[in-house]
Amino acid sequence: MISRRMFVAAGASAALSACAAPTPPAPPPPEKPVYPPLPAHYGAITDEPYPVPAVPEGIVPPHLWRQQVANPYPDQPVGTIIVDPSAGQLHLVESAETAMRYGAGTGADAYSWSGDARLQFWREWPVWKAPDSMIARRPEFAPYSVANGGMPPGPGNPLGARAFYLFQNGKDTLYRIHGACEPKYLGKAVSSGCIRLLDQDVIDLHRRARHGARVRVLPAVAPAAILGLY
């Protein structure tokens, strides 16, 4: 026989069970975007001093592919390079109507300087020399200091296949446009570098750029956190 006490306890338990909210199901993982096949110009490059591997499929979104677009800066002279760190893009003005657009990875230095500069010179497969400020943060880069001659060119060099050196009023801004951007970081704020392009794109930019061209770096607000790759 069920006692009154057992009946009351069972009723209270049932009431609590009825009031308890069911545990919601875990949300499904976000779907990985599906991108169309990359243009052929992102294939492997084998006629350079060092091999440039093909860009993997399915990583770089189409809006960051190198492509000719309507010129968003028609007031700028032909040959001008405009860097927009916030958008992760670089434009090379071809005419009043068109520009060549490149996707770019940005970093801390990309947000610390803006203004007009001169493309003073470039280097093919440059030596990378770690500045003293970086070595203070990352002592493991001491072997690649200016005093030690830097890191030889080739795979693994943070400047990649090309580097463009920007000067203002005859002085080095220490701002660089260079290669060696890992595809997964294209368009994102990572590294301690300036503006990083895919090696395929920085090689193409080198073919098109004019020595002494104006380079305009637009002001930008740095994101809350920037991943330091080097």
Coordinates of N, CA and C in Angstrom, one line a residue:
M1 N 0.9 -1.2 0.0 CA 0.0 0.0 0.0 C 0.9 1.2 0.0
I2 N 0.5 2.2 -0.8 CA 1.3 3.5 -0.9 C 0.9 4.4 0.2
S3 N 1.8 4.8 1.0 CA 1.5 5.7 2.1 C 1.3 7.1 1.5
R4 N 0.6 8.0 2.4 CA 0.4 9.4 2.0 C 1.7 10.1 1.7
R5 N 2.7 9.8 2.6 CA 4.0 10.5 2.4 C 4.7 10.1 1.1
M6 N 4.6 8.8 0.7 CA 5.2 8.4 -0.6 C 4.4 9.1 -1.7
F7 N 3.1 9.2 -1.6 CA 2.3 9.8 -2.7 C 2.7 11.3 -2.9
V8 N 2.8 12.0 -1.7 CA 3.2 13.4 -1.8 C 4.6 13.6 -2.4
A9 N 5.6 12.7 -2.0 CA 6.9 12.8 -2.5 C 7.0 12.5 -4.0
A10 N 6.2 11.5 -4.4 CA 6.2 11.2 -5.9 C 5.6 12.3 -6.7
G11 N 4.5 13.0 -6.1 CA 3.9 14.1 -6.8 C 4.9 15.3 -6.9
A12 N 5.6 15.6 -5.9 CA 6.6 16.7 -5.9 C 7.7 16.4 -7.0
S13 N 8.1 15.2 -7.0 CA 9.1 14.8 -8.0 C 8.6 14.9 -9.4
A14 N 7.4 14.5 -9.6 CA 6.8 14.7 -11.0 C 6.7 16.1 -11.4
A15 N 6.3 17.0 -10.4 CA 6.2 18.4 -10.7 C 7.5 19.0 -11.1
L16 N 8.6 18.7 -10.3 CA 9.9 19.2 -10.6 C 10.3 18.8 -12.0
S17 N 10.1 17.5 -12.4 CA 10.4 17.0 -13.7 C 9.7 17.7 -14.8
A18 N 8.5 18.0 -14.5 CA 7.7 18.7 -15.5 C 8.2 20.2 -15.7
C19 N 8.7 20.8 -14.7 CA 9.2 22.2 -14.8 C 10.6 22.3 -15.4
A20 N 11.4 21.2 -15.3 CA 12.8 21.3 -15.7 C 12.8 21.4 -17.3
A21 N 13.6 22.4 -17.8 CA 13.7 22.6 -19.2 C 14.6 21.5 -19.8
P22 N 14.2 20.9 -20.9 CA 15.0 19.9 -21.6 C 16.3 20.4 -22.0
T23 N 17.3 19.6 -22.0 CA 18.7 20.1 -22.5 C 18.6 20.2 -24.0
P24 N 18.9 21.5 -24.5 CA 18.9 21.7 -25.9 C 19.9 20.9 -26.7
P25 N 19.7 20.4 -27.9 CA 20.7 19.7 -28.6 C 21.9 20.6 -29.0
A26 N 23.0 20.0 -29.1 CA 24.2 20.8 -29.5 C 24.1 21.3 -30.9
P27 N 24.5 22.6 -31.1 CA 24.3 23.1 -32.5 C 25.2 22.4 -33.4
P28 N 24.8 22.2 -34.7 CA 25.6 21.5 -35.6 C 26.9 22.3 -36.0
P29 N 28.0 21.7 -36.3 CA 29.2 22.4 -36.6 C 28.9 23.2 -37.9
P30 N 29.6 24.4 -38.0 CA 29.4 25.3 -39.2 C 29.8 24.5 -40.4
E31 N 29.1 24.7 -41.5 CA 29.5 24.1 -42.7 C 30.7 24.8 -43.3
K32 N 31.6 24.0 -43.8 CA 32.8 24.5 -44.4 C 32.4 25.1 -45.8
P33 N 32.8 26.3 -46.1 CA 32.4 26.9 -47.4 C 33.0 26.1 -48.5
V34 N 32.3 26.1 -49.6 CA 32.7 25.4 -50.8 C 33.1 26.4 -51.8
Y35 N 34.4 26.5 -52.2 CA 34.8 27.5 -53.2 C 35.0 26.8 -54.5
P36 N 34.8 27.6 -55.6 CA 35.1 27.1 -56.9 C 36.6 26.8 -57.1
P37 N 37.0 26.1 -58.1 CA 38.4 25.8 -58.3 C 39.2 27.1 -58.5
L38 N 40.5 27.1 -58.0 CA 41.3 28.2 -58.1 C 41.7 28.5 -59.6
P39 N 42.0 29.8 -59.9 CA 42.5 30.0 -61.3 C 43.9 29.4 -61.5
A40 N 44.2 29.1 -62.7 CA 45.5 28.4 -63.0 C 46.7 29.1 -62.5
H41 N 46.6 30.5 -62.3 CA 47.8 31.2 -61.9 C 48.2 31.0 -60.5
Y42 N 47.4 30.2 -59.8 CA 47.8 29.8 -58.4 C 48.4 28.4 -58.3
G43 N 48.8 27.9 -59.5 CA 49.5 26.6 -59.5 C 50.9 26.8 -59.1
A44 N 51.6 25.7 -59.1 CA 53.0 25.7 -58.7 C 53.9 26.5 -59.7
I45 N 54.9 27.2 -59.2 CA 55.8 27.9 -60.1 C 57.2 27.2 -60.0
T46 N 57.7 26.8 -61.1 CA 58.9 26.0 -61.1 C 60.1 26.7 -61.8
D47 N 59.9 27.9 -62.3 CA 61.0 28.6 -63.0 C 61.6 29.7 -62.2
E48 N 61.4 29.7 -60.9 CA 62.0 30.6 -60.0 C 63.2 30.0 -59.3
P49 N 64.1 30.8 -58.7 CA 65.3 30.1 -58.1 C 64.9 29.1 -57.0
Y50 N 63.7 29.3 -56.4 CA 63.3 28.3 -55.4 C 61.8 28.0 -55.8
P51 N 61.4 26.7 -55.5 CA 60.1 26.3 -55.9 C 59.0 27.0 -55.1
V52 N 57.9 27.4 -55.8 CA 56.7 27.9 -55.1 C 55.6 26.9 -55.3
P53 N 55.2 26.3 -54.2 CA 54.1 25.3 -54.3 C 52.8 25.9 -54.7
A54 N 51.9 25.0 -55.3 CA 50.6 25.5 -55.6 C 49.8 25.8 -54.4
V55 N 48.9 26.8 -54.5 CA 48.0 27.1 -53.4 C 46.9 26.0 -53.3
P56 N 46.7 25.5 -52.1 CA 45.8 24.4 -51.9 C 44.3 24.9 -52.3
E57 N 43.6 24.0 -52.8 CA 42.2 24.3 -53.1 C 41.3 24.4 -51.8
G58 N 40.3 25.1 -51.9 CA 39.3 25.2 -50.8 C 39.7 26.0 -49.6
I59 N 40.7 26.8 -49.7 CA 41.2 27.6 -48.6 C 41.0 29.1 -48.8
V60 N 41.3 29.6 -50.0 CA 41.2 31.0 -50.3 C 39.9 31.4 -50.9
P61 N 39.1 32.3 -50.3 CA 37.8 32.6 -50.9 C 38.0 33.5 -52.2
P62 N 37.0 33.4 -53.1 CA 37.2 34.1 -54.4 C 37.4 35.6 -54.3
H63 N 36.9 36.3 -53.2 CA 37.1 37.7 -53.2 C 38.5 38.1 -52.8
L64 N 39.4 37.1 -52.5 CA 40.8 37.4 -52.2 C 41.7 36.9 -53.4
W65 N 41.1 36.4 -54.4 CA 41.9 36.0 -55.6 C 42.4 37.2 -56.3
R66 N 43.5 37.1 -56.9 CA 44.0 38.1 -57.8 C 43.1 38.2 -59.0
Q67 N 42.6 39.5 -59.2 CA 41.7 39.7 -60.3 C 41.6 41.2 -60.7
Q68 N 41.3 41.4 -61.9 CA 41.1 42.8 -62.4 C 39.7 43.2 -62.0
V69 N 39.6 44.4 -61.4 CA 38.3 44.9 -60.9 C 38.1 46.3 -61.4
A70 N 36.9 46.8 -61.2 CA 36.7 48.3 -61.5 C 37.5 49.1 -60.5
N71 N 38.2 50.1 -60.9 CA 39.1 50.8 -60.1 C 38.4 51.6 -59.1
P72 N 38.6 51.3 -57.8 CA 37.9 52.1 -56.7 C 38.6 53.4 -56.4
Y73 N 39.8 53.6 -57.0 CA 40.6 54.8 -56.8 C 40.9 55.5 -58.1
P74 N 39.8 56.0 -58.8 CA 40.1 56.6 -60.1 C 40.8 57.9 -60.1
D75 N 41.0 58.5 -59.0 CA 41.7 59.8 -58.9 C 43.2 59.6 -58.7
Q76 N 43.6 58.3 -58.6 CA 45.0 58.0 -58.3 C 45.8 57.8 -59.7
P77 N 47.0 58.2 -59.8 CA 47.7 58.0 -61.1 C 48.0 56.5 -61.3
V78 N 48.1 56.2 -62.6 CA 48.4 54.8 -63.0 C 49.7 54.4 -62.4
G79 N 49.7 53.2 -61.9 CA 50.9 52.6 -61.2 C 50.9 52.8 -59.7
T80 N 49.9 53.6 -59.2 CA 49.8 53.7 -57.7 C 49.4 52.4 -57.1
I81 N 50.0 52.1 -55.9 CA 49.6 50.9 -55.1 C 48.9 51.4 -53.9
I82 N 47.6 50.9 -53.7 CA 46.9 51.3 -52.5 C 46.7 50.1 -51.6
V83 N 47.1 50.2 -50.4 CA 46.9 49.2 -49.4 C 45.8 49.5 -48.4
D84 N 44.9 48.6 -48.3 CA 43.8 48.8 -47.3 C 43.9 47.7 -46.2
P85 N 44.6 48.0 -45.1 CA 44.8 46.9 -44.1 C 43.5 46.4 -43.5
S86 N 42.5 47.2 -43.4 CA 41.2 46.8 -42.8 C 40.5 45.7 -43.7
A87 N 40.6 46.0 -45.0 CA 39.9 45.1 -45.9 C 40.8 43.9 -46.3
G88 N 42.1 43.9 -46.0 CA 43.0 42.9 -46.4 C 43.2 42.8 -47.9
Q89 N 43.3 44.0 -48.5 CA 43.4 44.0 -49.9 C 44.5 45.1 -50.4
L90 N 45.0 44.8 -51.5 CA 46.0 45.7 -52.2 C 45.5 45.9 -53.6
H91 N 45.5 47.2 -54.1 CA 45.1 47.5 -55.4 C 46.3 48.1 -56.2
L92 N 46.5 47.7 -57.4 CA 47.4 48.4 -58.3 C 46.6 49.1 -59.4
V93 N 46.7 50.4 -59.4 CA 45.9 51.1 -60.4 C 46.5 50.9 -61.8
E94 N 45.6 50.4 -62.7 CA 46.0 50.2 -64.1 C 45.6 51.3 -65.0
S95 N 44.4 51.8 -64.8 CA 43.9 52.9 -65.6 C 42.8 53.6 -64.7
A96 N 42.1 54.6 -65.3 CA 41.0 55.2 -64.6 C 39.9 54.3 -64.4
E97 N 39.8 53.2 -65.2 CA 38.7 52.3 -65.1 C 39.0 51.0 -64.4
T98 N 40.3 50.5 -64.4 CA 40.5 49.2 -63.9 C 41.7 49.2 -62.9
A99 N 41.7 48.2 -62.0 CA 42.8 48.0 -61.1 C 43.0 46.5 -60.9
M100 N 44.2 46.1 -60.6 CA 44.5 44.7 -60.2 C 44.4 44.6 -58.7
R101 N 43.5 43.7 -58.2 CA 43.3 43.6 -56.8 C 43.9 42.3 -56.3
Y102 N 44.6 42.3 -55.1 CA 45.2 41.2 -54.5 C 44.7 41.1 -53.1
G103 N 44.5 39.8 -52.6 CA 44.2 39.6 -51.2 C 45.5 39.7 -50.5
A104 N 45.4 40.1 -49.2 CA 46.6 40.3 -48.4 C 46.4 39.9 -47.0
G105 N 47.4 39.4 -46.3 CA 47.4 39.2 -44.9 C 48.0 40.4 -44.2
T106 N 47.5 40.9 -43.1 CA 48.0 42.1 -42.5 C 48.5 41.7 -41.1
G107 N 49.3 42.6 -40.5 CA 49.8 42.3 -39.1 C 49.9 43.6 -38.3
A108 N 50.6 43.5 -37.2 CA 50.7 44.7 -36.3 C 51.3 45.9 -37.0
D109 N 52.4 45.7 -37.8 CA 53.0 46.8 -38.5 C 52.1 47.5 -39.5
A110 N 51.2 46.7 -40.0 CA 50.3 47.2 -41.0 C 49.3 48.3 -40.4
Y111 N 49.2 48.3 -39.1 CA 48.3 49.2 -38.4 C 49.1 50.3 -37.7
S112 N 50.4 50.3 -37.8 CA 51.1 51.3 -37.0 C 51.6 52.4 -37.9
W113 N 51.4 52.3 -39.2 CA 51.8 53.4 -40.1 C 50.9 53.5 -41.3
S114 N 50.6 54.7 -41.7 CA 49.8 55.0 -42.9 C 50.3 56.3 -43.5
G115 N 49.9 56.4 -44.8 CA 50.3 57.6 -45.5 C 50.8 57.3 -46.8
D116 N 51.5 58.2 -47.5 CA 52.1 58.0 -48.8 C 53.6 57.7 -48.7
A117 N 54.0 56.8 -49.5 CA 55.4 56.5 -49.6 C 55.9 56.2 -51.0
R118 N 57.1 56.0 -51.2 CA 57.7 55.7 -52.5 C 58.2 54.3 -52.6
L119 N 57.9 53.6 -53.6 CA 58.4 52.3 -53.8 C 59.9 52.5 -54.2
Q120 N 60.8 52.4 -53.2 CA 62.2 52.8 -53.4 C 62.9 51.7 -54.1
F121 N 62.7 50.5 -53.8 CA 63.3 49.3 -54.5 C 62.7 48.1 -54.1
W122 N 63.0 47.0 -54.8 CA 62.5 45.7 -54.4 C 63.6 44.7 -54.5
R123 N 63.4 43.5 -53.9 CA 64.3 42.4 -53.9 C 63.6 41.2 -54.3
E124 N 64.3 40.4 -55.2 CA 63.8 39.1 -55.5 C 64.4 38.1 -54.5
W125 N 63.6 37.3 -53.9 CA 64.0 36.3 -52.9 C 65.0 37.0 -51.9
P126 N 64.5 37.9 -51.1 CA 65.3 38.7 -50.2 C 65.8 37.9 -49.0
V127 N 66.9 38.5 -48.4 CA 67.3 38.0 -47.1 C 66.4 38.7 -46.1
W128 N 66.0 37.9 -45.1 CA 65.2 38.5 -44.0 C 66.1 38.7 -42.8
K129 N 66.1 40.0 -42.3 CA 66.9 40.3 -41.1 C 66.0 40.7 -39.9
A130 N 66.0 39.9 -38.9 CA 65.1 40.2 -37.7 C 65.5 41.5 -37.0
P131 N 64.6 42.4 -36.8 CA 65.0 43.6 -36.1 C 65.2 43.3 -34.6
D132 N 66.0 44.2 -34.0 CA 66.3 44.0 -32.6 C 65.0 44.0 -31.7
S133 N 64.0 44.8 -32.1 CA 62.8 44.8 -31.3 C 62.1 43.4 -31.3
M134 N 62.2 42.7 -32.5 CA 61.6 41.4 -32.6 C 62.4 40.4 -31.8
I135 N 63.7 40.5 -31.8 CA 64.6 39.6 -31.1 C 64.4 39.7 -29.6
A136 N 64.1 40.9 -29.2 CA 63.8 41.1 -27.7 C 62.6 40.3 -27.3
R137 N 61.6 40.2 -28.2 CA 60.4 39.4 -27.9 C 60.6 37.9 -28.2
R138 N 61.4 37.7 -29.2 CA 61.5 36.3 -29.7 C 63.0 36.0 -29.8
P139 N 63.7 35.7 -28.7 CA 65.2 35.4 -28.7 C 65.6 34.4 -29.7
E140 N 64.7 33.4 -30.1 CA 65.1 32.4 -31.0 C 65.4 32.9 -32.4
F141 N 65.1 34.2 -32.7 CA 65.4 34.7 -34.0 C 66.8 35.4 -34.0
A142 N 67.5 35.4 -32.9 CA 68.8 36.1 -32.8 C 69.8 35.6 -33.9
P143 N 69.8 34.3 -34.3 CA 70.7 34.0 -35.4 C 70.4 34.7 -36.7
Y144 N 69.2 35.3 -36.8 CA 68.9 36.0 -38.1 C 68.9 37.5 -37.9
S145 N 69.7 38.0 -37.0 CA 69.8 39.4 -36.7 C 70.6 40.1 -37.9
V146 N 70.5 41.4 -37.9 CA 71.3 42.2 -38.8 C 72.8 41.9 -38.7
A147 N 73.2 41.8 -37.4 CA 74.6 41.5 -37.2 C 75.1 40.1 -37.7
N148 N 74.1 39.2 -37.7 CA 74.5 37.8 -38.1 C 74.2 37.6 -39.6
G149 N 73.7 38.6 -40.3 CA 73.6 38.5 -41.7 C 72.2 38.1 -42.2
G150 N 71.3 37.8 -41.2 CA 69.9 37.5 -41.6 C 69.7 36.1 -42.0
M151 N 68.4 35.8 -42.4 CA 68.0 34.5 -42.9 C 68.2 34.4 -44.4
P152 N 68.9 33.4 -44.9 CA 69.0 33.3 -46.4 C 67.7 33.2 -47.1
P153 N 67.6 33.5 -48.3 CA 66.3 33.4 -49.1 C 65.9 31.9 -49.3
G154 N 64.7 31.8 -49.6 CA 64.2 30.4 -49.9 C 63.0 30.0 -49.1
P155 N 62.6 28.8 -49.2 CA 61.4 28.3 -48.5 C 61.6 28.6 -47.0
G156 N 60.6 29.1 -46.3 CA 60.7 29.3 -44.9 C 61.1 30.8 -44.6
N157 N 61.6 31.5 -45.5 CA 62.0 32.9 -45.3 C 60.7 33.7 -45.2
P158 N 60.5 34.5 -44.1 CA 59.3 35.3 -43.9 C 59.0 36.3 -45.0
L159 N 59.9 36.7 -45.8 CA 59.6 37.7 -46.8 C 59.2 37.0 -48.1
G160 N 59.4 35.7 -48.3 CA 59.0 35.0 -49.5 C 59.7 35.4 -50.7
A161 N 59.0 35.4 -51.8 CA 59.7 35.5 -53.2 C 60.0 36.9 -53.5
R162 N 59.4 37.9 -53.0 CA 59.7 39.3 -53.3 C 59.4 40.1 -52.1
A163 N 60.1 41.3 -52.0 CA 59.8 42.3 -51.0 C 60.0 43.7 -51.6
F164 N 59.0 44.5 -51.3 CA 59.0 45.9 -51.7 C 59.3 46.8 -50.5
Y165 N 60.3 47.7 -50.6 CA 60.7 48.5 -49.5 C 60.2 50.0 -49.8
L166 N 59.5 50.5 -48.8 CA 58.9 51.8 -48.9 C 59.6 52.9 -48.1
F167 N 59.8 54.0 -48.8 CA 60.5 55.1 -48.2 C 59.6 56.3 -48.2
Q168 N 59.9 57.2 -47.3 CA 59.1 58.5 -47.2 C 60.1 59.6 -46.9
N169 N 60.2 60.6 -47.8 CA 61.1 61.7 -47.6 C 62.6 61.2 -47.5
G170 N 62.9 60.1 -48.3 CA 64.2 59.6 -48.4 C 64.6 58.7 -47.2
K171 N 63.7 58.4 -46.3 CA 64.0 57.5 -45.2 C 63.1 56.2 -45.3
D172 N 63.7 55.2 -44.8 CA 63.0 53.9 -44.8 C 61.9 53.9 -43.8
T173 N 60.7 53.6 -44.2 CA 59.5 53.6 -43.3 C 59.5 52.3 -42.5
L174 N 60.4 51.3 -42.9 CA 60.4 50.0 -42.3 C 59.1 49.2 -42.6
Y175 N 58.3 49.7 -43.5 CA 57.1 49.1 -44.0 C 57.4 48.3 -45.2
R176 N 56.9 47.1 -45.3 CA 57.2 46.2 -46.4 C 55.9 45.6 -47.0
I177 N 55.9 45.4 -48.3 CA 55.0 44.5 -48.9 C 55.8 43.3 -49.4
H178 N 55.3 42.1 -49.1 CA 56.2 41.0 -49.4 C 55.3 39.7 -49.5
G179 N 56.0 38.6 -49.8 CA 55.3 37.4 -50.1 C 55.2 36.5 -48.8
A180 N 55.1 35.2 -49.0 CA 55.1 34.2 -47.9 C 53.9 34.2 -47.0
C181 N 52.8 34.7 -47.6 CA 51.5 34.6 -46.8 C 51.0 33.2 -46.9
E182 N 50.8 32.5 -45.8 CA 50.2 31.2 -45.8 C 48.7 31.4 -46.2
P183 N 48.2 30.6 -47.2 CA 46.9 30.8 -47.7 C 45.8 30.9 -46.6
K184 N 45.9 30.2 -45.5 CA 44.8 30.2 -44.5 C 44.8 31.5 -43.8
Y185 N 45.8 32.3 -43.9 CA 45.9 33.6 -43.2 C 45.6 34.8 -44.2
L186 N 45.3 34.5 -45.4 CA 45.1 35.6 -46.4 C 43.8 36.4 -46.0
G187 N 43.9 37.7 -46.0 CA 42.8 38.5 -45.6 C 42.6 38.7 -44.1
K188 N 43.5 38.1 -43.3 CA 43.3 38.1 -41.8 C 44.5 38.9 -41.2
A189 N 44.2 39.4 -40.0 CA 45.2 40.1 -39.2 C 46.1 39.2 -38.4
V190 N 47.2 38.8 -39.0 CA 48.2 37.9 -38.3 C 49.6 38.4 -38.6
S191 N 50.5 37.9 -37.8 CA 51.9 38.1 -37.9 C 52.4 39.5 -37.4
S192 N 53.7 39.6 -37.3 CA 54.3 40.9 -37.0 C 54.7 41.7 -38.3
G193 N 54.4 41.1 -39.4 CA 54.8 41.7 -40.7 C 53.9 42.9 -41.1
C194 N 54.1 43.3 -42.3 CA 53.3 44.5 -42.8 C 52.2 43.9 -43.7
I195 N 52.4 43.9 -45.0 CA 51.4 43.4 -45.9 C 52.0 42.2 -46.6
R196 N 51.3 41.1 -46.5 CA 51.9 39.8 -47.0 C 50.9 39.2 -48.0
L197 N 51.5 39.0 -49.2 CA 50.7 38.4 -50.3 C 51.1 36.9 -50.5
L198 N 50.3 36.2 -51.2 CA 50.7 34.9 -51.7 C 51.9 35.1 -52.6
D199 N 52.9 34.1 -52.6 CA 54.0 34.3 -53.4 C 53.7 34.4 -54.9
Q200 N 52.7 33.7 -55.4 CA 52.2 33.8 -56.8 C 51.8 35.3 -57.0
D201 N 51.2 35.9 -56.1 CA 50.7 37.3 -56.3 C 51.8 38.3 -56.1
V202 N 52.7 38.1 -55.2 CA 53.8 39.1 -55.1 C 54.7 39.0 -56.3
I203 N 54.9 37.9 -56.9 CA 55.7 37.8 -58.1 C 55.0 38.5 -59.2
D204 N 53.6 38.4 -59.3 CA 52.9 39.1 -60.3 C 52.9 40.6 -60.1
L205 N 52.8 41.0 -58.9 CA 52.9 42.4 -58.6 C 54.2 43.0 -59.0
H206 N 55.3 42.2 -58.7 CA 56.6 42.7 -59.1 C 56.7 42.9 -60.6
R207 N 56.1 42.0 -61.4 CA 56.1 42.2 -62.9 C 55.4 43.5 -63.3
R208 N 54.4 43.9 -62.6 CA 53.5 45.0 -63.0 C 53.9 46.3 -62.4
A209 N 54.6 46.3 -61.2 CA 54.8 47.5 -60.4 C 55.9 48.4 -61.1
R210 N 55.8 49.6 -60.8 CA 56.8 50.6 -61.4 C 57.7 51.1 -60.3
H211 N 59.0 51.1 -60.6 CA 60.0 51.6 -59.7 C 59.7 53.1 -59.4
G212 N 59.7 53.5 -58.1 CA 59.4 54.8 -57.8 C 57.9 55.1 -57.6
A213 N 57.1 54.1 -57.8 CA 55.6 54.4 -57.7 C 55.2 54.9 -56.3
R214 N 54.1 55.6 -56.3 CA 53.5 56.0 -55.1 C 52.8 54.8 -54.4
V215 N 53.0 54.6 -53.1 CA 52.3 53.6 -52.4 C 51.5 54.3 -51.3
R216 N 50.2 54.2 -51.3 CA 49.3 54.8 -50.3 C 48.8 53.8 -49.4
V217 N 49.1 53.9 -48.1 CA 48.6 53.0 -47.1 C 47.5 53.7 -46.3
L218 N 46.3 53.1 -46.4 CA 45.1 53.8 -45.8 C 45.2 53.5 -44.3
P219 N 44.7 54.5 -43.5 CA 44.6 54.3 -42.1 C 43.6 53.2 -41.7
A220 N 43.9 52.5 -40.7 CA 43.0 51.4 -40.2 C 43.1 51.3 -38.7
V221 N 42.0 50.7 -38.2 CA 41.9 50.4 -36.8 C 42.3 49.0 -36.6
A222 N 43.3 48.7 -35.7 CA 43.8 47.3 -35.5 C 42.7 46.6 -34.8
P223 N 42.6 45.3 -35.1 CA 41.7 44.4 -34.3 C 42.2 44.2 -32.9
A224 N 41.3 43.7 -32.1 CA 41.6 43.5 -30.6 C 42.8 42.6 -30.4
A225 N 43.0 41.6 -31.3 CA 44.1 40.7 -31.1 C 44.7 40.4 -32.4
I226 N 46.0 40.3 -32.5 CA 46.7 39.9 -33.7 C 47.6 38.8 -33.4
L227 N 47.4 37.7 -34.1 CA 48.3 36.5 -33.9 C 49.7 36.8 -34.3
G228 N 50.7 36.5 -33.5 CA 52.1 36.7 -33.9 C 52.7 35.5 -34.5
L229 N 52.8 35.4 -35.8 CA 53.4 34.3 -36.4 C 54.9 34.3 -36.3
Y230 N 55.5 35.5 -36.4 CA 56.9 35.7 -36.2 C 57.2 37.1 -35.7

